[in-house]
Amino acid sequence: MRRTALTTIGFDADDTLWHNESAFRLTQERFAALLADHAGRDHLEERLIAAERRNLGHYGFGVKGFTLSMIETAVEVTKGRVSGAVIGEILAAGREMLALPVALLPHAEKAVLGARAAGFRLVLITKGDLLDQERKLAQSGLGDHFNAVEIVSHKTKAVYDRIFARHGDGASQGMMVGNSLKSDVLPMLEAGGWGVHVPYAVTWALEAADAPAGNARFRALAHLGDLSRLIENLR
Ligand SMILES: [Mg+2]
């Protein structure tokens, strides 16, 4: 059997190892209820996504930027008349997100332990607020199984080149596993590595992308329970 050069596996965290986007959706429901007198649900959602898109370059990914974008949207749709009480409710909703207990996804622990036991170097690679990601990793109980943790502002080819050179044998001998085609899979394929898509039930509008066509290093799995078979087959 042909041996693969795969030595290092990167795991995304949010919506790959633990639930995340579902909390954003629940908070958006609460946000819509708070502003129901001023904006219909669809219009509010559209304005919120537009604000998040505008602000991404300023605030980066994560709950803090999301909270600021909700406030900005509330000011916009109420034409500046939003009350201090409603702003207070939005801030409270954001703080509550930052205190939510971490809920691991099915198969997450087994996939990480299995990849470690199979002798691969493991790197956790995630975007988001530094403090919040560190908190979630600590609560997840998975931190000790990773050789390295990289909390980054963007997931680009250059970022994967750098991370897999630092912690592995270069991107071409690496694999990235994650729920976002746009952030986890496409730039890793561009860097010459394996890109493994494991979809989550819901995808944030700003992470939407089409699956790559005709790339021999692209794989899609129904869930993380199938990862051990994939890496065994590549061996
Ligand atoms: Mg993710």
XYZ file of N, CA, C and O and ligand atoms in Angstrom, residues 12-16 20 126 155 178-180 183-184 207, ligand 1:
57
model
N -10.590 22.562 13.206
C -11.343 23.758 13.551
C -12.059 23.467 14.877
O -12.228 22.299 15.260
N -12.495 24.509 15.569
C -13.142 24.300 16.870
C -14.658 24.560 16.811
O -15.456 23.628 16.955
N -15.054 25.814 16.556
C -16.480 26.177 16.572
C -17.247 25.410 15.489
O -16.900 25.475 14.301
N -18.279 24.715 15.893
C -19.153 23.950 14.989
C -18.454 22.754 14.337
O -19.020 22.117 13.449
N -17.221 22.484 14.782
C -16.540 21.253 14.365
C -16.378 20.355 15.588
O -16.785 19.186 15.558
N -21.660 26.042 18.281
C -21.391 27.477 18.331
C -22.470 28.281 17.610
O -23.150 29.098 18.218
N -8.401 28.018 15.207
C -9.714 28.633 15.326
C -9.642 30.150 15.227
O -8.636 30.763 15.564
N -8.421 32.819 8.316
C -7.937 31.518 7.851
C -7.718 31.619 6.343
O -8.665 31.541 5.564
N -12.864 20.728 9.196
C -13.720 21.759 9.749
C -15.071 21.874 9.073
O -15.311 21.282 8.016
N -15.942 22.658 9.666
C -17.319 22.796 9.163
C -17.457 23.864 8.086
O -18.494 23.954 7.438
N -16.433 24.721 7.931
C -16.571 25.824 6.978
C -15.751 25.550 5.716
O -14.517 25.497 5.758
N -13.508 28.749 5.174
C -12.369 29.031 6.068
C -11.464 27.825 6.305
O -10.256 27.975 6.450
N -12.075 26.642 6.404
C -11.295 25.464 6.804
C -10.809 24.656 5.600
O -9.738 24.063 5.648
N -19.937 32.591 6.044
C -19.052 31.439 5.834
C -19.525 30.569 4.667
O -18.937 29.525 4.388
Mg -16.097 26.397 12.534
